[in-house]
Coordinates of C-alpha atoms in Angstrom, one line a residue:
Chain A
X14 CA 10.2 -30.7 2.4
X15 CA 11.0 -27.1 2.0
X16 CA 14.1 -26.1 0.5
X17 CA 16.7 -23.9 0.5
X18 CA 17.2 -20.8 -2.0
X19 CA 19.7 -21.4 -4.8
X20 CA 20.2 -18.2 -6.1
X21 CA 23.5 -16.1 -4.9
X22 CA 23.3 -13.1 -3.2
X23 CA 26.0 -10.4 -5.0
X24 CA 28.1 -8.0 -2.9
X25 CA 26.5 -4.4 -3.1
X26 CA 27.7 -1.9 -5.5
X27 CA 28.0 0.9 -3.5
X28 CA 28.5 4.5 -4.9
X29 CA 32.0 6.0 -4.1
X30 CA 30.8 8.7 -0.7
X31 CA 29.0 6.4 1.4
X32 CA 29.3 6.8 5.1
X33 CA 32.1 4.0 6.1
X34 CA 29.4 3.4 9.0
X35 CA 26.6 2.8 6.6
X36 CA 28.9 0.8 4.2
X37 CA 29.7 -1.6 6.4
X38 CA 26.5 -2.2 7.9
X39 CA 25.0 -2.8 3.8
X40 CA 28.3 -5.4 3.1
X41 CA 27.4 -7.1 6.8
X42 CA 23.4 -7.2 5.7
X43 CA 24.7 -8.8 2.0
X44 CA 27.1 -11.2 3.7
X45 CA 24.7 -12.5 6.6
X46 CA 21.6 -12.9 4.1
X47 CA 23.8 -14.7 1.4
X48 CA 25.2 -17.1 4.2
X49 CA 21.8 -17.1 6.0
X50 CA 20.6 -18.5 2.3
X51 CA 23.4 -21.6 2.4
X52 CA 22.6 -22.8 5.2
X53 CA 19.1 -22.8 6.0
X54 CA 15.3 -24.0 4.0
X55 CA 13.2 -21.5 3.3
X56 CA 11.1 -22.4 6.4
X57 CA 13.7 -22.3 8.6
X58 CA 14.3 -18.6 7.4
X59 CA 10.7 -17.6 8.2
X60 CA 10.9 -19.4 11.5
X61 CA 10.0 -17.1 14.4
X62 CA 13.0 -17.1 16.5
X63 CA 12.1 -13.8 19.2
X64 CA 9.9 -10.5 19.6
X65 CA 11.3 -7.5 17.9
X66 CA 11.7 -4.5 19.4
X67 CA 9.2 -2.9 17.0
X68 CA 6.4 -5.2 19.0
X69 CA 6.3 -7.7 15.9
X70 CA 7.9 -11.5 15.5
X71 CA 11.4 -12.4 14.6
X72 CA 12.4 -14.5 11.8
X73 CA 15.5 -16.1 11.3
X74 CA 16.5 -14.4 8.8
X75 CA 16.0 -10.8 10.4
X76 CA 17.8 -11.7 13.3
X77 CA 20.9 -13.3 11.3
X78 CA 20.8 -10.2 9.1
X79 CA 20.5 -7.7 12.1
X80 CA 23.1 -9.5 13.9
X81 CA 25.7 -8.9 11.7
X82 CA 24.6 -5.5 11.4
X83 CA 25.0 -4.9 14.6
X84 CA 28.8 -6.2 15.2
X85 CA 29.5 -4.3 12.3
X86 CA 28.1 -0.8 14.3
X87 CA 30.0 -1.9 17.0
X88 CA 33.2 -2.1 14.9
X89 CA 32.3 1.3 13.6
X90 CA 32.3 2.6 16.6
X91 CA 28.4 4.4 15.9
X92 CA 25.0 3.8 17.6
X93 CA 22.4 1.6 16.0
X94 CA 18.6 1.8 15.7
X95 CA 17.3 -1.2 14.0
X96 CA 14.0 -3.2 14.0
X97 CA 14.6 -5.8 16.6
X98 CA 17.2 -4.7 18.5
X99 CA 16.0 -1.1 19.2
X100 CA 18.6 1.6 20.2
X101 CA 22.4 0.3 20.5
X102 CA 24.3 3.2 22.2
X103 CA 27.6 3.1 21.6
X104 CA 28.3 6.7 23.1
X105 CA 29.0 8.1 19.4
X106 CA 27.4 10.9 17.7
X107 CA 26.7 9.1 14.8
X108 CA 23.4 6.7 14.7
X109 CA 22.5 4.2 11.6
X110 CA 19.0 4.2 11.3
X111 CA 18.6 0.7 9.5
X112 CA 16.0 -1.6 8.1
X113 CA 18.0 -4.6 7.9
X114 CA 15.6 -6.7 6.1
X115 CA 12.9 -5.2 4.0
X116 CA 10.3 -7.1 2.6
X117 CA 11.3 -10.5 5.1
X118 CA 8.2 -12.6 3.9
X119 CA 10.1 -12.1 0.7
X120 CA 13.4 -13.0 1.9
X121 CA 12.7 -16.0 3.7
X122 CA 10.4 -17.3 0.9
X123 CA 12.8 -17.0 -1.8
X124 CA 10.7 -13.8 -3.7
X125 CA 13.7 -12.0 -4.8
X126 CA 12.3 -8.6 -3.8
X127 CA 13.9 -7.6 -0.1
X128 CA 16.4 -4.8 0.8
X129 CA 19.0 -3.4 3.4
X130 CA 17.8 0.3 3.9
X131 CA 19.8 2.7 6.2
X132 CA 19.9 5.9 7.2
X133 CA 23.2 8.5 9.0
X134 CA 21.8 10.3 11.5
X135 CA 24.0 13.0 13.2
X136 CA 22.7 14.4 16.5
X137 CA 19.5 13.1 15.7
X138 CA 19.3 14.9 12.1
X139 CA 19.3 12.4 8.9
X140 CA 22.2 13.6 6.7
X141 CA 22.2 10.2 3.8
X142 CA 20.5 7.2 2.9
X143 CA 21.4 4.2 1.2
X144 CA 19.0 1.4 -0.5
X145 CA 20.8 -1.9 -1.3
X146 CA 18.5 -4.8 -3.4
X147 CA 19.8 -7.8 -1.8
X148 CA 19.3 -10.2 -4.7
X149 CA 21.2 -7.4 -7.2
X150 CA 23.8 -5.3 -5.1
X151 CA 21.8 -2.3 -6.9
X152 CA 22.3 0.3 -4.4
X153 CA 20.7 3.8 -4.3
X154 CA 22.5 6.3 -2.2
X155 CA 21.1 10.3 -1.4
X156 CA 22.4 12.9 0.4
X157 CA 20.3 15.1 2.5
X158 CA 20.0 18.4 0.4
X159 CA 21.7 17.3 -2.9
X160 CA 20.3 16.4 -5.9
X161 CA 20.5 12.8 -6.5
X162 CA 21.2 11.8 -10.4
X163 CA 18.2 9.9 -10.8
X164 CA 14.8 11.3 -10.5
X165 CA 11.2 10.7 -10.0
X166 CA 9.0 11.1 -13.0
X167 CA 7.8 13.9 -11.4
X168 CA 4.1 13.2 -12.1
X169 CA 1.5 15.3 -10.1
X170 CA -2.1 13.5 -10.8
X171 CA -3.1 10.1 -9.3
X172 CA -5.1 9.3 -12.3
X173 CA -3.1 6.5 -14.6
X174 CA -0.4 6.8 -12.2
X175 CA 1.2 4.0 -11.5
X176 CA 1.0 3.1 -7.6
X177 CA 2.5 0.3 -5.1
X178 CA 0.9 -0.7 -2.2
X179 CA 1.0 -2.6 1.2
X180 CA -1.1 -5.9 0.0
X181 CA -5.2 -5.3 1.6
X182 CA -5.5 -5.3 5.4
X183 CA -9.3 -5.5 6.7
X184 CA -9.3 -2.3 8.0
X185 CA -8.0 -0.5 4.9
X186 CA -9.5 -2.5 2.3
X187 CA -11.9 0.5 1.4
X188 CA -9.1 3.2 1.1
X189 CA -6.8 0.2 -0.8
X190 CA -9.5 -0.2 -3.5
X191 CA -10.7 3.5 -4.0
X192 CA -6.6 4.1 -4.6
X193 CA -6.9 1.0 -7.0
X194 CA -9.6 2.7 -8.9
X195 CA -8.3 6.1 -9.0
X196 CA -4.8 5.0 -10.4
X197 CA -3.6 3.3 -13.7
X198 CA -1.8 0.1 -12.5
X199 CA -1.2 -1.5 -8.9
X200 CA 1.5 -3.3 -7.4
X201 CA 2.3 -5.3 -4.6
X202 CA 5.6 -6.0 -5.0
X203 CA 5.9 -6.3 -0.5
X204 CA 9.1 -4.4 0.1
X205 CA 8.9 -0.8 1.2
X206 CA 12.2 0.2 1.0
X207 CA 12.7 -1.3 -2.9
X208 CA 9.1 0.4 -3.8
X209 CA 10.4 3.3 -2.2
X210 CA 13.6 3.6 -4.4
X211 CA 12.0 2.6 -7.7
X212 CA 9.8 5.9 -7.0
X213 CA 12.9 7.7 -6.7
X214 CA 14.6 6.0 -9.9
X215 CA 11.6 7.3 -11.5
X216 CA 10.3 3.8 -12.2
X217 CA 6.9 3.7 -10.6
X218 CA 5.2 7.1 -9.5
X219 CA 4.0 6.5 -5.6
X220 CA 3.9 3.4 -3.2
X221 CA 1.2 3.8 0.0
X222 CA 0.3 2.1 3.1
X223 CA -3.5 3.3 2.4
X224 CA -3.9 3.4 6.4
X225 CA -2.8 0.7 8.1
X226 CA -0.4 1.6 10.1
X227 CA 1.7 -0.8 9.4
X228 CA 5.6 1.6 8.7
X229 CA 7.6 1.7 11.5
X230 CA 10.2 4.6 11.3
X231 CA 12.9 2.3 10.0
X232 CA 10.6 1.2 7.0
X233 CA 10.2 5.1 6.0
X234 CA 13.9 6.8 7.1
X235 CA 15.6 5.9 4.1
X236 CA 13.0 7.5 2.1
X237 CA 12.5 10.7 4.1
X238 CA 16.1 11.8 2.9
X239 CA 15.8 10.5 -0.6
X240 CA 12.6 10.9 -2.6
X241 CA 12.6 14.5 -1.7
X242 CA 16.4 14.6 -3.0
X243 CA 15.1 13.0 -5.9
X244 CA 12.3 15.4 -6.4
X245 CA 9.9 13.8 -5.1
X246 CA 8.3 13.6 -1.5
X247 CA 7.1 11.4 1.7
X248 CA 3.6 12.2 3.7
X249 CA 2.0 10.3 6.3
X250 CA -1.7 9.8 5.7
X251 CA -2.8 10.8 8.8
X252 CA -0.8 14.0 9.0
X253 CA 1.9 12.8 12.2
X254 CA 5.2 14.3 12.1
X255 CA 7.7 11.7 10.0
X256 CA 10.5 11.5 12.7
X257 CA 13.4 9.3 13.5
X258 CA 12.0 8.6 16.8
X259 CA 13.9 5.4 19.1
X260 CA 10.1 4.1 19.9
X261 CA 9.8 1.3 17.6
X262 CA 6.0 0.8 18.8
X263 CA 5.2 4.3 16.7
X264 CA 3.4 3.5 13.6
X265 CA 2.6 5.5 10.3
X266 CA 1.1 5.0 7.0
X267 CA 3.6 6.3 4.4
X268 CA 3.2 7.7 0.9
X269 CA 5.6 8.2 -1.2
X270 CA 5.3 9.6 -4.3
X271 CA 7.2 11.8 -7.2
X272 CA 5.9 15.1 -6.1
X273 CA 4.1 16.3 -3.2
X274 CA 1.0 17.0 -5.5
X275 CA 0.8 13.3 -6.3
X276 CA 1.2 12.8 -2.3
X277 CA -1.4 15.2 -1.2
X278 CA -3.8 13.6 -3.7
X279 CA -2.7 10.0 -2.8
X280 CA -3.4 10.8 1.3
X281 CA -6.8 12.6 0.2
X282 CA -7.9 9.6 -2.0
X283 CA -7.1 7.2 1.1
X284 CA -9.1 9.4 4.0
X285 CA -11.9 10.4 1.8
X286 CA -14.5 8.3 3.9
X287 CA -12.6 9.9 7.1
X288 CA -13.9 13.2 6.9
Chain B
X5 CA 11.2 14.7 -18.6
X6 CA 11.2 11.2 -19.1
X7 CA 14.7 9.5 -18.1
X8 CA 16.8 6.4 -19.3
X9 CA 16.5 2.8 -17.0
X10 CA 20.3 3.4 -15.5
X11 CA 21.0 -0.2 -15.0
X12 CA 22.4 -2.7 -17.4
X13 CA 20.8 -6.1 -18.7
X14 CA 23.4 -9.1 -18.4
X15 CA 23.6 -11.6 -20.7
X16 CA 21.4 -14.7 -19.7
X17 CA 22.9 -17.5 -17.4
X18 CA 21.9 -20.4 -19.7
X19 CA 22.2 -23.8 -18.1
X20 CA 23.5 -26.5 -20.7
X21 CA 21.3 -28.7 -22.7
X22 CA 19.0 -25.6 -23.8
X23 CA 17.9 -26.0 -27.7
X24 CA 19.9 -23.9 -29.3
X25 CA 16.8 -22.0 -31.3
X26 CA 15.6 -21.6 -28.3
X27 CA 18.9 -20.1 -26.2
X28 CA 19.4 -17.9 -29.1
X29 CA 16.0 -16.5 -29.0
X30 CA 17.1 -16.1 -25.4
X31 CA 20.0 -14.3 -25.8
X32 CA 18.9 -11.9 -28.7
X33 CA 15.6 -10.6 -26.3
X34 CA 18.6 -9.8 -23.6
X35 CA 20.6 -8.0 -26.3
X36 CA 18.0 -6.2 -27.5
X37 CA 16.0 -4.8 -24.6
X38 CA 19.8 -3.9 -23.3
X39 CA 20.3 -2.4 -26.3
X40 CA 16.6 -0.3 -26.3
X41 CA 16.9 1.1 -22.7
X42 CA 20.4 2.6 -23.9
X43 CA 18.6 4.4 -26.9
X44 CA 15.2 5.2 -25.6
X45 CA 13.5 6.9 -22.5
X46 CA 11.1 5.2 -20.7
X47 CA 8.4 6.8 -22.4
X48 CA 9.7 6.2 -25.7
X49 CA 9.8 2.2 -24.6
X50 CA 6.7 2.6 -23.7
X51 CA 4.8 4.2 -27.1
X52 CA 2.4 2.1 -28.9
X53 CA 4.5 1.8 -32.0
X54 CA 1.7 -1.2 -33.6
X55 CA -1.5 -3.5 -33.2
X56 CA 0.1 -6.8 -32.4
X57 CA -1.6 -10.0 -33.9
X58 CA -3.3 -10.8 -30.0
X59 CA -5.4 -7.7 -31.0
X60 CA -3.9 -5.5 -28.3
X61 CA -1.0 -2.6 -29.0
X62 CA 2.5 -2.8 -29.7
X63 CA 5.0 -1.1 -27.4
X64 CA 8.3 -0.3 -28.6
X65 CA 9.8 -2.5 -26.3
X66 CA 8.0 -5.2 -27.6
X67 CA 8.8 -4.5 -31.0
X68 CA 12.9 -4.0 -30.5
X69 CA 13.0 -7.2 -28.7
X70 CA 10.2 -9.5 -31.1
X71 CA 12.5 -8.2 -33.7
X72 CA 15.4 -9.6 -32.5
X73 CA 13.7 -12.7 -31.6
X74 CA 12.5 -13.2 -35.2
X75 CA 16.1 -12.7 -36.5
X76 CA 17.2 -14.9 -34.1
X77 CA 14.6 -17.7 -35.1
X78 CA 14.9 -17.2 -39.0
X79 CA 18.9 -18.0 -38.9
X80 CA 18.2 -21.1 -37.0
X81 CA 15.7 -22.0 -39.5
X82 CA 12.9 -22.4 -36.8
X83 CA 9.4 -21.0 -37.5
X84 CA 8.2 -18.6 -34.4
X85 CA 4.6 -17.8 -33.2
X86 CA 4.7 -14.7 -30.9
X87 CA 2.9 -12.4 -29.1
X88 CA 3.2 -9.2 -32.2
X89 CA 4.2 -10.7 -35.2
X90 CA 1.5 -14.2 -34.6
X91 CA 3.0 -17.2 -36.6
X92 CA 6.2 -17.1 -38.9
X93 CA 6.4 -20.3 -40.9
X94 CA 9.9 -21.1 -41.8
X95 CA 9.2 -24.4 -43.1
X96 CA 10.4 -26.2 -39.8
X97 CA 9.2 -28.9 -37.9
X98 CA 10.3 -27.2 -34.9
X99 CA 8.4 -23.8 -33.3
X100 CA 9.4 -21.6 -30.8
X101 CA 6.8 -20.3 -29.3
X102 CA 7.9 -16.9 -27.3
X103 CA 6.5 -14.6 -25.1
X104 CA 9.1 -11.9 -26.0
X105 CA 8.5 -9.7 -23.1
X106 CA 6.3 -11.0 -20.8
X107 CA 5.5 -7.6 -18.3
X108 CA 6.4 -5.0 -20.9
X109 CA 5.0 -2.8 -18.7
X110 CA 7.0 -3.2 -16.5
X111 CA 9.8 -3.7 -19.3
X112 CA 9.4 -0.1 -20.2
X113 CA 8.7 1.9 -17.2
X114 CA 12.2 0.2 -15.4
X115 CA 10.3 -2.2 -12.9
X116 CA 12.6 -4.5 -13.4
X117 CA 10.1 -7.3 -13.4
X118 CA 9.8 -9.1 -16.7
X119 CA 11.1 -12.0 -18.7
X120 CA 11.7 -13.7 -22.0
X121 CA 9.6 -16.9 -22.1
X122 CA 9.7 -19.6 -25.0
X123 CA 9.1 -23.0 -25.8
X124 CA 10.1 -25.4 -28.4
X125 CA 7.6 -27.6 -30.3
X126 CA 8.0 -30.3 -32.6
X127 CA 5.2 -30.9 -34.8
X128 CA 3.0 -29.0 -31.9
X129 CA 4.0 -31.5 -29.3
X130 CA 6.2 -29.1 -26.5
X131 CA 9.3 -30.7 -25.4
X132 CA 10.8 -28.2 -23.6
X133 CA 10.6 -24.6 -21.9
X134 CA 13.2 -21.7 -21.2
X135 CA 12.4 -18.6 -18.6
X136 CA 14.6 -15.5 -18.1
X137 CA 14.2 -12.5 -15.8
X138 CA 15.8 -10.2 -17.8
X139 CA 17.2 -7.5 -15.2
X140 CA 19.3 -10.7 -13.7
X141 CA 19.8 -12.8 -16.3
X142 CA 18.1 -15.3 -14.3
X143 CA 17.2 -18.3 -16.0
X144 CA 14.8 -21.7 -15.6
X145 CA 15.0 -24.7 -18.0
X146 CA 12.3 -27.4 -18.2
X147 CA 11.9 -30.4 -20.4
X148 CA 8.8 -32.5 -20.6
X149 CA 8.5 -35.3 -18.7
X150 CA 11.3 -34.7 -16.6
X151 CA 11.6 -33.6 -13.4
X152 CA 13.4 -29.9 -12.3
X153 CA 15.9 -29.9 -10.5
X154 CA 14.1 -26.8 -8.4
X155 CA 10.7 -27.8 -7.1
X156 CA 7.4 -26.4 -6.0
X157 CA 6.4 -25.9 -2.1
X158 CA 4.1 -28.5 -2.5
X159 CA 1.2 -26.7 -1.0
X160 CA -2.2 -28.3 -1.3
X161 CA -4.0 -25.7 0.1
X162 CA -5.5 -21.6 0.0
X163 CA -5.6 -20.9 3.5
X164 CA -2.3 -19.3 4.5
X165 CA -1.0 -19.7 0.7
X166 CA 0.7 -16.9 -1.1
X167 CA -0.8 -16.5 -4.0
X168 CA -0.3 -13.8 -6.7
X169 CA -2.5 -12.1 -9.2
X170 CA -3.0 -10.0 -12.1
X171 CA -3.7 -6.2 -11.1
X172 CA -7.8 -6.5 -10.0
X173 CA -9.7 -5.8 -13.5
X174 CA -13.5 -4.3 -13.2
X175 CA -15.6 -7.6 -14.3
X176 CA -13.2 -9.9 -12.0
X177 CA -12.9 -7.5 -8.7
X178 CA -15.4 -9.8 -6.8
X179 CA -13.1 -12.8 -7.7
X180 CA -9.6 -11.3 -7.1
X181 CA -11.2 -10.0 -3.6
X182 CA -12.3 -13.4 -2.8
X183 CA -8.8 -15.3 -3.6
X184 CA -7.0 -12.3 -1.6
X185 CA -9.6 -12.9 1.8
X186 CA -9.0 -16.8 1.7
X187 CA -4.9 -16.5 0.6
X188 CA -2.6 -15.9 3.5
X189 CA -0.7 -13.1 1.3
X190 CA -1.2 -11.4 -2.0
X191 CA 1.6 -9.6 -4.4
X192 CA 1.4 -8.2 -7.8
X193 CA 4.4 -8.1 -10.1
X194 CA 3.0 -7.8 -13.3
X195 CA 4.9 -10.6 -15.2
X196 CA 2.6 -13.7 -15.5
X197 CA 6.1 -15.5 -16.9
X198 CA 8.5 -14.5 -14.1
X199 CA 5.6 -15.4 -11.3
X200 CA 5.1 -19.1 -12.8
X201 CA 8.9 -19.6 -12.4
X202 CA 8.3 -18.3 -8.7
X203 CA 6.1 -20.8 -8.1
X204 CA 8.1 -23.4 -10.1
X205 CA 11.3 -22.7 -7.8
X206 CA 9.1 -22.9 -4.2
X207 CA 9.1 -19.0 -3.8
X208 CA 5.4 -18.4 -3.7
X209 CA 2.6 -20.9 -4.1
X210 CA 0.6 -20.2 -6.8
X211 CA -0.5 -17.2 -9.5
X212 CA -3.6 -16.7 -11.2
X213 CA -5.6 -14.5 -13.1
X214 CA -8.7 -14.4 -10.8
X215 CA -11.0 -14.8 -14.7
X216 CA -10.5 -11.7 -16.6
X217 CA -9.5 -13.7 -19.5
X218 CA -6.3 -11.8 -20.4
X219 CA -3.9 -14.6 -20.8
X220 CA -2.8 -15.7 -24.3
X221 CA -1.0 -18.7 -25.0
X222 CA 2.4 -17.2 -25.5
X223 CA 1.7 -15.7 -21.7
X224 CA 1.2 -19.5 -20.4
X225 CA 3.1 -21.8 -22.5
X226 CA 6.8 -21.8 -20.9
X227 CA 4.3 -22.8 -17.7
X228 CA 2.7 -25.4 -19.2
X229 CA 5.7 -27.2 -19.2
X230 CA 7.7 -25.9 -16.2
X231 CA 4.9 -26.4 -13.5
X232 CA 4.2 -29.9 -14.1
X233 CA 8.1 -31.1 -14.6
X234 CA 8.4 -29.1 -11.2
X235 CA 5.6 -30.4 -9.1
X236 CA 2.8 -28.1 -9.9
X237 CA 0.3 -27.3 -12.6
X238 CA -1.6 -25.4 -14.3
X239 CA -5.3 -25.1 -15.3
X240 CA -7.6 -22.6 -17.1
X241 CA -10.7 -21.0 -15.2
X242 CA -13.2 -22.3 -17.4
X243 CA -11.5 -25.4 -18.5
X244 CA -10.5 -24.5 -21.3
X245 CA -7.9 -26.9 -22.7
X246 CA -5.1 -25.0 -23.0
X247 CA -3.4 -25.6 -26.1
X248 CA -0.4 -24.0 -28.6
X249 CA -2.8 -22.4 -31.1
X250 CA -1.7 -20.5 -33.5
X251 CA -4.4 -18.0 -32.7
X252 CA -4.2 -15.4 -30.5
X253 CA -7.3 -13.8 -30.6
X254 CA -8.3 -16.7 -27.9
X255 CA -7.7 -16.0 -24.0
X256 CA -7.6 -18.1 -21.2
X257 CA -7.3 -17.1 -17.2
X258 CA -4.6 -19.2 -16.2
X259 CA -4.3 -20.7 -12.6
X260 CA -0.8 -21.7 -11.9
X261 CA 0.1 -23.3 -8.9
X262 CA 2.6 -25.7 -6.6
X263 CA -0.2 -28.9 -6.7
X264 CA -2.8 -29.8 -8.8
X265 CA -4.9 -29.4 -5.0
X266 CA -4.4 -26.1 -4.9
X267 CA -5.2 -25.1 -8.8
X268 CA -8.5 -27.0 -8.2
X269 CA -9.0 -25.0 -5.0
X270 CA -8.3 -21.8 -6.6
X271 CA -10.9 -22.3 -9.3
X272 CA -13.3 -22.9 -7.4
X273 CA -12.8 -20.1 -5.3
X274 CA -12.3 -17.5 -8.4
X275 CA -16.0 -19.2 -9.9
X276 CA -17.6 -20.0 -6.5
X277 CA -20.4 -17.2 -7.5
X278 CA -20.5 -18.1 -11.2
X279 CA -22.1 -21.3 -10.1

């Protein structure tokens, strides 16, 4: 018999300066997953419940979460982009760019390692980002152009780096295990967005989809405004323009790493049998 | 430069009936690994300060927080055997026996993915077990021979399982690749303790180090008490008997997993070509 989680899920602690938009939609993501967690078993979370807008299956517990995201864009009064649902237009200028459930494997299973992760975007141009842990309420917020107050360890060389990764995938597996070699320590730790903002805490020094193509843009936006406000930098391996782009069927193969040396090296290491 | 881990460690959320040794133990590795990320950067946590008596070296992380433990166990007038220091004799009949920080790498670069495990022993018998994720103050309780109030998934089987690993090590790649083809999803999180309560509480199936002999005793012993009290259990590799030694020179590869089923199945997957 599967059970349910029995851990709480916290309120985020947000950062005073956060978008009210973008606020609202992290408290609705906390709420929904916390209440999602009451009331339904683990296997009831990782039910498939729809097809996404991204081209991949529902779970429960994405749609609950991106649900009451969505009412809470609605309130705002600002456009949503979001996994499932695709492109809300609510006639604003304003459009939250949001992952509402990074890392849903984790989520529904109980593996306290999933996040919220959205983006502002103004006329089409990202101007903040904020990262909320669900299981914590840490939150990491940036700014587009401003220095954030935690950084990147701002290491350059791949060698004893420490590097995240998407877990193997058939195609891949050569690039995953010639990264493996090259760097000091692996993870899999199965949440972009949280990898993502412990490389821009300065906690681990790069995460990579070693060419998948598994990111979608809404697994890579909050990223794209903050590891390079943290000092630190987001490539995709194949070289295609990072853009937040309302075609959820658009894949990439992020890295993200504390400098763009670390990056470059990271995306050679992966397409070395490519050239 | 290296930087300060900005968030806080809570106290531990200790459910009642813990041995008092043992929640004191407990509370001092929170204290103290609070206290160390206020005073030290991450690279400072992380400087081999000592050779610890398992023959490998001694962060300082692992030193603060052993310190502690071993005040901690001398005023309650327990003897300790633990992962630096090996065994302190205080003349007791009972032992804690403490994996201080289990993922101290982790512990010191600010993945906040590692624990304080310990177990008591009376006269070498263990009676009961303690787990807490440090960043969250997180904790699991188990007493011998009776059952958890959280429980295992149950799983009897690889296919489809999620199953994590120690980081792939040179002499046990072929292993590690085959568990990863026949599981249904891999992670890595570094903290052998925290990922045995994971599989105690139904979150992931099962953990194992694929036969690169790194586990100690200190690293399995809060598991050999959880898992079975939770559904589960746990084997050695080799079959080995796994047993509180004093020693810890000796290594074991533990398989830890949600049915006895599934360790056997994972064995013989991880030896299939040893045979």
């Amino acid at each position: 018999m599967s059970t349910r989680i029995a851990w709480p899920v916290p309120e985020p602690e947000l950062p005073d300066g956060v978008h009210g938009a973008l606020a609202a939609a992290a408290r609705a993501a906390s709420a929904a997953y916390a209440d999602a967690r009451r009331r339904f078993t683990r296997l009831e979370l990782a039910e498939e419940v729809a097809d996404g807008a991204d081209g991949t299956p529902t779970m429960r517990v994405d749609q609950l979460v991106e649900d009451a995201i969505a009412e809470a864009a609605q309130r705002s009064g600002v456009n949503l982009l979001s996994e499932e649902v695709g492109f809300l237009d609510h006639g604003s200028a304003v459009t939250l760019v949001v992952d509402p459930m990074d890392g849903s494997a984790n989520a529904a299973a109980g593996v306290p390692l999933s996040c919220f992760g959205g983006v502002v975007a103004i006329d089409g141009t990202a101007t903040e980002a904020l990262t909320t842990w669900l299981d914590t309420g840490r939150a990491w917020h940036a700014v587009a152009g401003e220095a954030t107050s935690y950084r990147t360890t701002g290491r350059t060389t791949l060698t004893g780096a420490a590097v995240s990764m998407l877990r193997p995938k058939r195609a891949s597996a050569d690039a995953w295990w010639r990264v493996e070699r090259a760097a000091g320590r692996v993870r899999i730790l199965s949440s972009t967005v949280l990898e993502a903002a412990l490389v821009a805490e300065g906690s681990t020094d790069a995460f990579c989809d070693p060419g998948s193509d598994t990111h979608r843009i809404v697994d890579l936006a909050t990223a794209l405004v903050t590891l390079p406000a943290a000092g630190g930098a987001v490539l995709d391996v194949r070289g295609r323009p990072l853009e937040l782009d309302p075609d959820l069927t658009r894949r990439w193969s992020g890295v993200i790493a504390a400098s763009r040396e670390l990056a470059e090296e990271l995306v050679d290491t992966i397409t070395r049998e490519d050239r």
